[in-house]
GROMACS .gro file of C-alpha atoms in nm:
model
  235
    1UNK     CA    1  -5.559  -6.466  12.894
    2UNK     CA    2  -5.677  -6.556  12.544
    3UNK     CA    3  -5.846  -6.265  12.361
    4UNK     CA    4  -6.203  -6.298  12.236
    5UNK     CA    5  -6.232  -6.309  11.855
    6UNK     CA    6  -6.348  -5.983  11.692
    7UNK     CA    7  -6.658  -6.154  11.553
    8UNK     CA    8  -6.782  -6.206  11.909
    9UNK     CA    9  -6.886  -5.840  11.887
   10UNK     CA   10  -7.205  -5.920  11.694
   11UNK     CA   11  -7.416  -5.657  11.525
   12UNK     CA   12  -7.727  -5.724  11.731
   13UNK     CA   13  -7.642  -5.570  12.069
   14UNK     CA   14  -7.953  -5.723  12.229
   15UNK     CA   15  -7.795  -6.068  12.212
   16UNK     CA   16  -7.509  -5.957  12.439
   17UNK     CA   17  -7.749  -5.888  12.721
   18UNK     CA   18  -7.922  -6.225  12.695
   19UNK     CA   19  -7.626  -6.431  12.809
   20UNK     CA   20  -7.583  -6.221  13.124
   21UNK     CA   21  -7.938  -6.283  13.251
   22UNK     CA   22  -8.054  -6.592  13.437
   23UNK     CA   23  -8.302  -6.665  13.160
   24UNK     CA   24  -8.046  -6.594  12.889
   25UNK     CA   25  -8.024  -6.955  12.772
   26UNK     CA   26  -8.397  -6.986  12.710
   27UNK     CA   27  -8.405  -6.645  12.542
   28UNK     CA   28  -8.125  -6.748  12.308
   29UNK     CA   29  -8.313  -7.066  12.217
   30UNK     CA   30  -8.623  -6.859  12.139
   31UNK     CA   31  -8.414  -6.628  11.919
   32UNK     CA   32  -8.267  -6.932  11.746
   33UNK     CA   33  -8.609  -7.077  11.674
   34UNK     CA   34  -8.721  -6.741  11.541
   35UNK     CA   35  -8.420  -6.669  11.317
   36UNK     CA   36  -8.302  -7.017  11.213
   37UNK     CA   37  -8.583  -7.268  11.281
   38UNK     CA   38  -8.517  -7.500  10.990
   39UNK     CA   39  -8.141  -7.493  11.031
   40UNK     CA   40  -8.161  -7.568  11.405
   41UNK     CA   41  -8.411  -7.853  11.368
   42UNK     CA   42  -8.215  -8.015  11.086
   43UNK     CA   43  -7.876  -8.005  11.259
   44UNK     CA   44  -8.026  -8.143  11.580
   45UNK     CA   45  -8.190  -8.418  11.375
   46UNK     CA   46  -7.855  -8.505  11.215
   47UNK     CA   47  -7.678  -8.516  11.553
   48UNK     CA   48  -7.959  -8.699  11.731
   49UNK     CA   49  -8.005  -8.968  11.469
   50UNK     CA   50  -7.629  -9.018  11.446
   51UNK     CA   51  -7.613  -9.073  11.823
   52UNK     CA   52  -7.912  -9.305  11.815
   53UNK     CA   53  -7.771  -9.519  11.534
   54UNK     CA   54  -7.408  -9.544  11.644
   55UNK     CA   55  -7.388  -9.519  12.024
   56UNK     CA   56  -7.457  -9.890  12.090
   57UNK     CA   57  -7.243 -10.001  11.795
   58UNK     CA   58  -6.941  -9.811  11.924
   59UNK     CA   59  -6.974  -9.828  12.302
   60UNK     CA   60  -7.073 -10.196  12.319
   61UNK     CA   61  -6.816 -10.315  12.067
   62UNK     CA   62  -6.569 -10.436  12.332
   63UNK     CA   63  -6.843 -10.647  12.488
   64UNK     CA   64  -6.940 -10.789  12.148
   65UNK     CA   65  -6.579 -10.876  12.067
   66UNK     CA   66  -6.568 -11.099  12.374
   67UNK     CA   67  -6.922 -11.239  12.386
   68UNK     CA   68  -6.997 -11.253  12.016
   69UNK     CA   69  -6.660 -11.310  11.851
   70UNK     CA   70  -6.481 -11.501  12.126
   71UNK     CA   71  -6.197 -11.254  12.188
   72UNK     CA   72  -6.005 -11.282  12.513
   73UNK     CA   73  -5.968 -10.967  12.722
   74UNK     CA   74  -5.606 -10.913  12.614
   75UNK     CA   75  -5.698 -10.964  12.249
   76UNK     CA   76  -5.972 -10.704  12.281
   77UNK     CA   77  -5.723 -10.457  12.427
   78UNK     CA   78  -5.473 -10.528  12.150
   79UNK     CA   79  -5.736 -10.436  11.893
   80UNK     CA   80  -5.904 -10.141  12.064
   81UNK     CA   81  -5.599  -9.943  12.174
   82UNK     CA   82  -5.394  -9.928  11.851
   83UNK     CA   83  -5.710  -9.944  11.638
   84UNK     CA   84  -5.859  -9.653  11.830
   85UNK     CA   85  -5.543  -9.445  11.788
   86UNK     CA   86  -5.545  -9.522  11.416
   87UNK     CA   87  -5.905  -9.406  11.395
   88UNK     CA   88  -5.824  -9.082  11.578
   89UNK     CA   89  -5.525  -9.015  11.353
   90UNK     CA   90  -5.730  -9.067  11.039
   91UNK     CA   91  -6.002  -8.839  11.173
   92UNK     CA   92  -5.753  -8.551  11.188
   93UNK     CA   93  -5.671  -8.600  10.821
   94UNK     CA   94  -6.043  -8.618  10.746
   95UNK     CA   95  -6.089  -8.275  10.903
   96UNK     CA   96  -5.835  -8.137  10.657
   97UNK     CA   97  -6.018  -8.314  10.375
   98UNK     CA   98  -6.344  -8.143  10.475
   99UNK     CA   99  -6.177  -7.805  10.416
  100UNK     CA  100  -6.121  -7.908  10.054
  101UNK     CA  101  -6.436  -8.097   9.954
  102UNK     CA  102  -6.684  -7.950  10.205
  103UNK     CA  103  -6.828  -8.045  10.542
  104UNK     CA  104  -7.151  -8.194  10.411
  105UNK     CA  105  -6.982  -8.422  10.161
  106UNK     CA  106  -6.725  -8.538  10.417
  107UNK     CA  107  -6.990  -8.611  10.682
  108UNK     CA  108  -7.187  -8.810  10.427
  109UNK     CA  109  -6.871  -9.005  10.336
  110UNK     CA  110  -6.766  -9.088  10.692
  111UNK     CA  111  -7.124  -9.161  10.791
  112UNK     CA  112  -7.159  -9.420  10.516
  113UNK     CA  113  -6.821  -9.572  10.604
  114UNK     CA  114  -6.946  -9.615  10.961
  115UNK     CA  115  -7.274  -9.761  10.839
  116UNK     CA  116  -7.099 -10.020  10.623
  117UNK     CA  117  -6.812 -10.094  10.865
  118UNK     CA  118  -7.028 -10.144  11.174
  119UNK     CA  119  -7.276 -10.334  10.959
  120UNK     CA  120  -7.000 -10.576  10.860
  121UNK     CA  121  -6.866 -10.595  11.217
  122UNK     CA  122  -7.203 -10.693  11.363
  123UNK     CA  123  -7.320 -10.878  11.053
  124UNK     CA  124  -7.130 -11.203  11.104
  125UNK     CA  125  -6.771 -11.133  11.001
  126UNK     CA  126  -6.483 -11.292  11.194
  127UNK     CA  127  -6.105 -11.280  11.221
  128UNK     CA  128  -5.910 -11.010  11.039
  129UNK     CA  129  -6.218 -10.890  10.852
  130UNK     CA  130  -6.402 -10.816  11.177
  131UNK     CA  131  -6.094 -10.641  11.320
  132UNK     CA  132  -6.060 -10.421  11.011
  133UNK     CA  133  -6.432 -10.346  11.017
  134UNK     CA  134  -6.404 -10.228  11.378
  135UNK     CA  135  -6.108 -10.001  11.302
  136UNK     CA  136  -6.296  -9.844  11.010
  137UNK     CA  137  -6.609  -9.812  11.222
  138UNK     CA  138  -6.415  -9.641  11.502
  139UNK     CA  139  -6.253  -9.404  11.253
  140UNK     CA  140  -6.593  -9.319  11.105
  141UNK     CA  141  -6.745  -9.267  11.449
  142UNK     CA  142  -6.469  -9.030  11.567
  143UNK     CA  143  -6.464  -8.839  11.239
  144UNK     CA  144  -6.839  -8.802  11.195
  145UNK     CA  145  -6.891  -8.700  11.556
  146UNK     CA  146  -6.620  -8.431  11.535
  147UNK     CA  147  -6.743  -8.305  11.198
  148UNK     CA  148  -7.105  -8.276  11.313
  149UNK     CA  149  -6.991  -8.097  11.628
  150UNK     CA  150  -6.799  -7.836  11.430
  151UNK     CA  151  -7.058  -7.815  11.153
  152UNK     CA  152  -7.339  -7.738  11.400
  153UNK     CA  153  -7.157  -7.428  11.526
  154UNK     CA  154  -7.009  -7.314  11.194
  155UNK     CA  155  -7.351  -7.263  11.036
  156UNK     CA  156  -7.467  -7.034  11.317
  157UNK     CA  157  -7.371  -6.676  11.412
  158UNK     CA  158  -7.114  -6.642  11.690
  159UNK     CA  159  -7.369  -6.533  11.953
  160UNK     CA  160  -7.560  -6.861  11.911
  161UNK     CA  161  -7.271  -7.104  11.884
  162UNK     CA  162  -7.237  -7.209  12.248
  163UNK     CA  163  -7.613  -7.259  12.274
  164UNK     CA  164  -7.627  -7.469  11.957
  165UNK     CA  165  -7.327  -7.672  12.072
  166UNK     CA  166  -7.507  -7.755  12.397
  167UNK     CA  167  -7.830  -7.845  12.219
  168UNK     CA  168  -7.641  -8.064  11.975
  169UNK     CA  169  -7.471  -8.246  12.261
  170UNK     CA  170  -7.801  -8.303  12.442
  171UNK     CA  171  -7.965  -8.437  12.124
  172UNK     CA  172  -7.681  -8.674  12.041
  173UNK     CA  173  -7.623  -8.802  12.394
  174UNK     CA  174  -7.994  -8.817  12.477
  175UNK     CA  175  -8.094  -9.023  12.175
  176UNK     CA  176  -7.779  -9.231  12.216
  177UNK     CA  177  -7.893  -9.320  12.568
  178UNK     CA  178  -8.238  -9.412  12.438
  179UNK     CA  179  -8.075  -9.634  12.178
  180UNK     CA  180  -7.855  -9.808  12.435
  181UNK     CA  181  -8.165  -9.894  12.636
  182UNK     CA  182  -8.350 -10.008  12.325
  183UNK     CA  183  -8.062 -10.238  12.228
  184UNK     CA  184  -8.138 -10.455  12.530
  185UNK     CA  185  -8.502 -10.486  12.426
  186UNK     CA  186  -8.403 -10.578  12.069
  187UNK     CA  187  -8.150 -10.829  12.203
  188UNK     CA  188  -8.428 -11.011  12.388
  189UNK     CA  189  -8.655 -11.010  12.084
  190UNK     CA  190  -8.399 -11.093  11.814
  191UNK     CA  191  -8.178 -11.326  12.015
  192UNK     CA  192  -7.841 -11.156  11.976
  193UNK     CA  193  -7.645 -10.832  11.989
  194UNK     CA  194  -7.557 -10.849  11.619
  195UNK     CA  195  -7.916 -10.834  11.488
  196UNK     CA  196  -8.007 -10.570  11.747
  197UNK     CA  197  -7.717 -10.347  11.636
  198UNK     CA  198  -7.809 -10.382  11.270
  199UNK     CA  199  -8.165 -10.266  11.338
  200UNK     CA  200  -8.038  -9.954  11.517
  201UNK     CA  201  -7.774  -9.884  11.253
  202UNK     CA  202  -8.047  -9.877  10.989
  203UNK     CA  203  -8.142  -9.530  11.115
  204UNK     CA  204  -7.805  -9.377  11.021
  205UNK     CA  205  -7.883  -9.296  10.655
  206UNK     CA  206  -8.174  -9.083  10.776
  207UNK     CA  207  -7.924  -8.846  10.938
  208UNK     CA  208  -7.747  -8.798  10.606
  209UNK     CA  209  -8.067  -8.712  10.419
  210UNK     CA  210  -8.087  -8.376  10.597
  211UNK     CA  211  -7.736  -8.264  10.502
  212UNK     CA  212  -7.813  -8.121  10.154
  213UNK     CA  213  -8.069  -7.885  10.310
  214UNK     CA  214  -7.809  -7.723  10.539
  215UNK     CA  215  -7.563  -7.453  10.425
  216UNK     CA  216  -7.206  -7.550  10.339
  217UNK     CA  217  -6.964  -7.354  10.563
  218UNK     CA  218  -6.632  -7.467  10.412
  219UNK     CA  219  -6.460  -7.186  10.222
  220UNK     CA  220  -6.719  -6.924  10.320
  221UNK     CA  221  -6.708  -6.636  10.567
  222UNK     CA  222  -6.921  -6.627  10.880
  223UNK     CA  223  -7.123  -6.338  10.738
  224UNK     CA  224  -7.216  -6.539  10.428
  225UNK     CA  225  -7.317  -6.846  10.625
  226UNK     CA  226  -7.513  -6.674  10.899
  227UNK     CA  227  -7.742  -6.461  10.683
  228UNK     CA  228  -8.100  -6.571  10.764
  229UNK     CA  229  -8.186  -6.538  10.396
  230UNK     CA  230  -7.971  -6.843  10.318
  231UNK     CA  231  -8.198  -7.060  10.535
  232UNK     CA  232  -8.431  -7.132  10.245
  233UNK     CA  233  -8.147  -7.247  10.023
  234UNK     CA  234  -7.910  -7.543  10.063
  235UNK     CA  235  -7.635  -7.355   9.881
   0.00000   0.00000   0.00000
């Protein structure tokens, strides 16, 4: 019963017909590559590299707490549950911050927090320092993932948003799965989960390099952001 937003009525009527055809998804991707090739490739690179660098660090952290840091099962739960809620709560505030200072700057900030926090967590810290590092890493993971998800759709016209959201999800989850498989190979070669995680985390700054070349959506209207002419400019 929720009404569609007025901007769903896009100017290019041809795009309305694409979604109703069986081949509509592929046609929309072709239109995307024609109208916004650089923007699409860069945002998928950001999402994919983020998933590759952080998926093992986040999803295998409970295992590492027990096998690498000697936590009991109940101790792991005591850290992950309240620490995870704290990370989620902080991520909501970070979303508000991105409205003020911009999406790109906020993603770069949370991405670097995750890089440093997970680096410390898997880099040999113990006790309270390791616990704090995990909480900060979880916060950075939740925040960066949510910001990239919203950012990927904000920089595209309404007609493309669902398609870009799906492509972003495939890129992030797909490369995250590759990374999880690669972590086992690195574990065998390097002799531990900590060194393996650090090697994978080293890819994270590469995701942030692409951000300045994407448009900043915060504080701008959809019409400003979605003009193809802005593709050549990071402004």
